[in-house]
Amino acid sequence: MSLTVTLLGTGSPMPAPDRAGPSTLISAGEGPGAEHYLVDAGRGVLMRLGACLLGAPNLTAVLLTHLHSDHITDLNDVITTRWVMTFEPTPLTIVGPVGTQHVVDHILASLDPDIGYRMAHHDDLDHRPPVTVVEVTEGAVELPDGQGGSVVVTCAPTDHKPVEPSVGYRFEHGGTSVVAAGDTVPCEGLDRLCDGADALVHTVIRKDLIANVPMQRMQDTLDYHSSPEEAAQTAATAGLSTLILTHYVPPMPLSGTHDDWRDLAAVHFDGTIEVGDDLHRVEIDPTTTTTTTSDTNGAS
């Protein structure tokens, strides 16, 4: 059985006209019975989901790797849209590191005026947004009864200090496994998640370029992100077949072409390396040890 990875948003904190904020969709199955796991919820995530003919009601769960603003910018949109576009109470499960409940509580508080307006206007909207938060540190991710089931999700701590805690996730379905790293430098927790997996989705930055930018705020990013080379070394150590890069800083084409990013990783990893724009789609199927890719924005 395969897992499908869709890069919904390949951007970063730097707004770009053609890249939504960090968000990745991990999907298993087809049709109404499919399971869709949204990893992070950067700006524009629901627009990109719409391009996949999906929406907030289709999500099995939202999983946050950490609480940096660019990774949760549109979490409020996911919460609200799930609420108003389902016609009976349909809880949204949000999984994240310790601190996630605090953030979600404050998002819901900020939405209080809107919630009141909508409930006053729509007689059939007689409940507040039902949200269940599951805070995790390491091990199995237990979703509420009735949510998910065919995909096994585990997590482990990553290293994005001083952003702490942060976690990565592993998704397993019928013998196929994909890891979503989020923002991190190489670390033991990520190595454990990747052990025996098939593919790794990893955020990356061009450290070789950023090192030459004479701005302290840019220099500060160097010590808590991975470069393409470091992500490739993580994938090679684990013996993965596929590495999928995302969260490009600086954004392309300022930072080069898809091939430039791929070539940096290829020095350390001889498997399949995927570099794409928003909506780049990769099907991971270990029975064929190949991936099929498509991209509505014309990425190579």
Coordinates of C-alpha atoms in Angstrom, one line a residue:
M1 CA 0.0 0.0 0.0
S2 CA 1.3 3.4 -0.9
L3 CA 1.4 6.8 0.9
T4 CA 1.0 10.0 -1.1
V5 CA 3.0 13.1 -0.1
T6 CA 1.7 16.5 -1.4
L7 CA 3.8 19.6 -0.7
L8 CA 0.9 22.0 -0.1
G9 CA 3.2 24.8 0.9
T10 CA 6.9 25.0 0.2
G11 CA 7.5 28.5 1.5
S12 CA 8.9 29.9 4.7
P13 CA 8.4 33.0 6.9
M14 CA 9.4 35.1 3.8
P15 CA 6.2 35.7 1.9
A16 CA 6.4 34.7 -1.8
P17 CA 3.7 35.1 -4.5
D18 CA 3.9 31.5 -5.6
R19 CA 4.6 29.6 -2.4
A20 CA 2.2 29.0 0.5
G21 CA 3.5 28.6 4.0
P22 CA 5.0 25.3 5.3
S23 CA 2.4 22.5 5.1
T24 CA 2.5 18.9 3.8
L25 CA -0.3 16.5 3.3
I26 CA 0.2 12.7 3.9
S27 CA -2.6 10.7 2.4
A28 CA -3.6 7.0 2.4
G29 CA -6.3 5.4 0.4
E30 CA -8.8 6.9 -2.1
G31 CA -12.3 8.4 -2.0
P32 CA -14.4 9.0 1.1
G33 CA -12.5 6.4 3.1
A34 CA -9.1 8.0 2.6
E35 CA -7.1 9.4 5.5
H36 CA -5.5 12.8 5.1
Y37 CA -3.0 14.1 7.7
L38 CA -2.0 17.7 7.5
V39 CA 1.5 18.4 8.8
D40 CA 1.7 22.1 9.8
A41 CA -0.7 24.8 8.7
G42 CA 1.2 27.7 7.1
R43 CA -0.3 30.6 5.2
G44 CA -2.7 29.7 2.4
V45 CA -3.0 26.0 3.3
L46 CA -6.7 25.7 2.6
M47 CA -6.3 27.3 -0.8
R48 CA -3.7 24.6 -1.6
L49 CA -6.0 21.9 -0.2
G50 CA -8.7 23.2 -2.5
A51 CA -6.4 22.8 -5.5
C52 CA -6.3 19.1 -4.4
L53 CA -10.1 19.0 -4.4
L54 CA -10.0 18.6 -0.6
G55 CA -10.9 20.8 2.3
A56 CA -10.8 21.1 6.1
P57 CA -13.7 18.6 6.5
N58 CA -11.5 15.9 4.8
L59 CA -8.7 16.1 7.3
T60 CA -8.2 13.2 9.6
A61 CA -5.9 15.2 11.9
V62 CA -3.6 18.2 11.9
L63 CA -0.1 17.5 13.2
L64 CA 2.1 20.4 14.2
T65 CA 5.9 19.9 14.3
H66 CA 6.4 23.1 16.4
L67 CA 4.8 26.4 17.2
H68 CA 6.8 28.8 15.1
S69 CA 4.3 31.3 13.5
D70 CA 5.0 30.3 9.9
H71 CA 3.9 26.7 10.6
I72 CA 0.6 27.6 12.3
T73 CA -0.4 30.9 10.6
D74 CA -3.6 29.5 9.1
L75 CA -4.5 27.0 11.9
N76 CA -7.3 29.4 12.8
D77 CA -8.6 29.1 9.2
V78 CA -8.6 25.3 9.4
I79 CA -10.5 25.4 12.7
T80 CA -13.1 27.8 11.5
T81 CA -13.6 26.3 8.1
R82 CA -13.9 22.8 9.5
W83 CA -16.6 24.1 11.8
V84 CA -18.8 26.0 9.3
M85 CA -18.4 23.5 6.5
T86 CA -19.6 20.4 8.4
F87 CA -23.2 20.1 9.3
E88 CA -23.0 18.2 12.6
P89 CA -20.3 18.4 15.3
T90 CA -17.2 17.1 13.6
P91 CA -14.2 17.4 16.0
L92 CA -10.9 18.5 14.6
T93 CA -7.9 16.8 16.2
I94 CA -4.8 18.8 16.5
V95 CA -1.6 17.0 17.5
G96 CA 1.4 18.9 18.6
P97 CA 4.2 19.3 21.1
V98 CA 3.6 20.4 24.6
G99 CA 2.3 24.0 24.5
T100 CA -0.1 23.3 21.6
Q101 CA -3.2 23.3 23.9
H102 CA -2.2 26.8 25.1
V103 CA -1.9 28.1 21.6
V104 CA -5.2 26.6 20.4
D105 CA -7.0 28.0 23.5
H106 CA -5.8 31.4 22.5
I107 CA -6.7 31.0 18.9
L108 CA -10.2 30.0 19.9
A109 CA -10.4 33.0 22.2
S110 CA -9.4 35.3 19.4
L111 CA -12.2 33.8 17.3
D112 CA -14.9 34.4 20.0
P113 CA -16.5 37.4 18.1
D114 CA -16.8 35.4 14.9
I115 CA -18.1 32.3 16.7
G116 CA -20.8 34.5 18.3
Y117 CA -21.8 36.1 15.0
R118 CA -22.1 32.8 13.2
M119 CA -24.0 31.1 16.0
A120 CA -26.4 34.0 16.2
H121 CA -27.1 34.0 12.5
H122 CA -27.3 30.3 11.7
D123 CA -29.9 28.4 13.7
D124 CA -28.4 25.0 12.8
L125 CA -24.9 26.1 14.0
D126 CA -25.7 25.4 17.7
H127 CA -22.2 24.4 18.9
R128 CA -18.8 26.0 19.2
P129 CA -15.9 24.7 17.1
P130 CA -15.2 21.2 18.5
V131 CA -11.4 20.9 18.8
T132 CA -9.5 18.1 20.5
V133 CA -5.8 18.7 21.2
V134 CA -3.4 15.8 21.7
E135 CA 0.0 16.9 23.1
V136 CA 2.9 14.5 22.3
T137 CA 6.5 14.0 23.1
E138 CA 7.6 10.6 21.8
G139 CA 6.0 7.3 20.8
A140 CA 2.6 6.4 19.4
V141 CA 0.2 9.1 18.5
E142 CA -3.2 8.1 19.8
L143 CA -6.1 9.7 17.9
P144 CA -9.6 9.8 19.4
D145 CA -11.9 6.8 18.6
G146 CA -13.3 7.0 15.1
Q147 CA -10.5 9.1 13.6
G148 CA -7.9 7.4 11.4
G149 CA -7.3 3.8 11.9
S150 CA -5.4 2.5 8.8
V151 CA -2.3 4.8 9.3
V152 CA -0.1 4.3 12.3
V153 CA 1.5 7.6 13.5
T154 CA 4.5 7.9 15.8
C155 CA 6.6 10.8 16.8
A156 CA 10.0 11.7 18.3
P157 CA 11.7 14.9 19.5
T158 CA 13.7 16.9 17.0
D159 CA 16.2 19.7 17.6
H160 CA 15.1 23.2 16.6
K161 CA 16.4 24.9 19.7
P162 CA 15.7 27.5 21.0
V163 CA 12.3 26.5 19.7
E164 CA 11.5 23.7 22.1
P165 CA 9.9 21.3 22.1
S166 CA 9.6 20.3 18.5
V167 CA 8.7 16.9 17.1
G168 CA 8.8 14.9 13.8
Y169 CA 6.2 12.3 12.7
R170 CA 6.3 8.9 11.1
F171 CA 3.3 7.6 9.1
E172 CA 3.0 3.9 8.4
H173 CA 0.4 2.3 6.1
G174 CA 0.5 -1.3 4.9
G175 CA 4.3 -1.6 4.9
T176 CA 5.0 1.9 3.6
S177 CA 6.4 4.6 5.9
V178 CA 7.0 8.3 5.5
V179 CA 8.7 10.7 7.9
A180 CA 7.9 14.4 8.2
A181 CA 10.8 16.2 9.9
G182 CA 9.7 19.8 10.2
D183 CA 12.4 22.3 11.1
T184 CA 15.4 20.6 12.7
V185 CA 19.1 20.0 12.6
P186 CA 20.3 16.4 12.4
C187 CA 19.5 14.7 15.6
E188 CA 19.0 11.3 17.3
G189 CA 15.3 11.6 17.5
L190 CA 14.9 12.1 13.7
D191 CA 17.4 9.3 13.1
R192 CA 15.1 6.9 15.1
L193 CA 12.0 8.0 13.1
C194 CA 13.8 7.4 9.8
D195 CA 15.2 4.0 10.7
G196 CA 13.6 1.5 8.3
A197 CA 11.4 4.1 6.6
D198 CA 10.9 4.7 2.9
A199 CA 10.9 8.4 2.5
L200 CA 11.7 11.6 4.4
V201 CA 10.1 15.0 3.9
H202 CA 12.6 17.6 5.3
T203 CA 12.6 21.4 5.5
V204 CA 15.8 22.9 4.3
I205 CA 17.7 26.2 3.9
R206 CA 20.7 27.1 1.7
K207 CA 23.2 27.7 4.4
D208 CA 25.9 28.4 1.8
L209 CA 24.0 31.4 0.5
I210 CA 22.6 32.7 3.8
A211 CA 26.1 32.7 5.4
N212 CA 27.0 35.5 3.0
V213 CA 24.0 37.7 3.9
P214 CA 25.3 40.5 6.2
M215 CA 22.1 40.5 8.4
Q216 CA 22.2 39.0 12.0
R217 CA 18.6 37.9 11.7
M218 CA 19.4 35.8 8.7
Q219 CA 22.6 34.5 10.3
D220 CA 20.6 33.3 13.3
T221 CA 18.8 30.8 11.1
L222 CA 21.9 28.8 10.4
D223 CA 22.1 27.0 13.7
Y224 CA 18.6 25.5 13.9
H225 CA 17.8 24.4 10.3
S226 CA 19.2 21.7 8.1
S227 CA 20.8 22.3 4.7
P228 CA 20.1 20.1 1.7
E229 CA 23.4 18.4 2.4
E230 CA 22.5 17.7 6.1
A231 CA 19.0 16.4 5.1
A232 CA 20.7 14.1 2.6
Q233 CA 23.1 12.8 5.2
T234 CA 20.1 12.0 7.5
A235 CA 18.4 10.1 4.6
A236 CA 21.6 8.2 3.7
T237 CA 22.3 7.2 7.2
A238 CA 18.8 5.7 7.5
G239 CA 19.0 4.0 4.1
L240 CA 15.9 5.7 2.7
S241 CA 14.8 5.4 -0.9
T242 CA 13.4 8.9 -1.3
L243 CA 14.2 12.4 0.1
I244 CA 11.7 15.2 -0.4
L245 CA 12.9 18.7 0.2
T246 CA 10.6 21.7 1.1
H247 CA 10.6 25.1 2.9
Y248 CA 13.1 26.7 0.6
V249 CA 15.1 29.6 2.1
P250 CA 16.0 31.8 0.3
P251 CA 13.1 31.2 -2.1
M252 CA 13.7 30.1 -5.6
P253 CA 14.7 31.4 -8.1
L254 CA 16.8 33.7 -5.9
S255 CA 18.4 30.6 -4.4
G256 CA 18.9 28.8 -7.7
T257 CA 16.9 26.2 -9.6
H258 CA 15.3 22.9 -8.6
D259 CA 18.4 21.2 -10.0
D260 CA 20.7 23.3 -7.9
W261 CA 19.0 22.2 -4.7
R262 CA 18.9 18.6 -5.8
D263 CA 22.6 18.6 -6.8
L264 CA 23.6 19.7 -3.3
A265 CA 21.7 16.8 -1.7
A266 CA 22.9 14.3 -4.3
V267 CA 26.5 14.6 -3.1
H268 CA 25.5 12.7 0.0
F269 CA 22.4 10.7 -1.0
D270 CA 22.1 8.5 -4.1
G271 CA 18.4 7.8 -3.8
T272 CA 15.5 9.7 -5.4
I273 CA 15.5 13.4 -4.5
E274 CA 12.3 15.3 -5.0
V275 CA 12.4 19.1 -5.2
G276 CA 9.1 20.8 -6.3
D277 CA 6.8 23.8 -6.1
D278 CA 3.5 23.9 -4.2
L279 CA 1.3 20.9 -5.0
H280 CA 4.2 18.7 -6.0
R281 CA 3.0 15.2 -5.4
V282 CA 5.0 12.1 -4.7
E283 CA 3.6 8.6 -4.3
I284 CA 5.7 6.3 -2.1
D285 CA 5.3 2.7 -2.9
P286 CA 8.1 0.4 -1.6
T287 CA 6.8 -2.6 -3.7
T288 CA 8.1 -0.9 -6.8
T289 CA 10.8 1.2 -5.1
T290 CA 9.8 4.1 -7.4
T291 CA 7.9 7.3 -7.0
T292 CA 5.5 9.0 -9.4
T293 CA 5.4 12.8 -9.3
S294 CA 3.0 15.4 -10.6
D295 CA 3.1 19.2 -10.1
T296 CA 0.4 21.7 -11.2
N297 CA 3.0 24.5 -11.1
G298 CA 5.4 22.9 -13.5
A299 CA 8.2 21.8 -11.2
S300 CA 10.8 19.4 -12.4

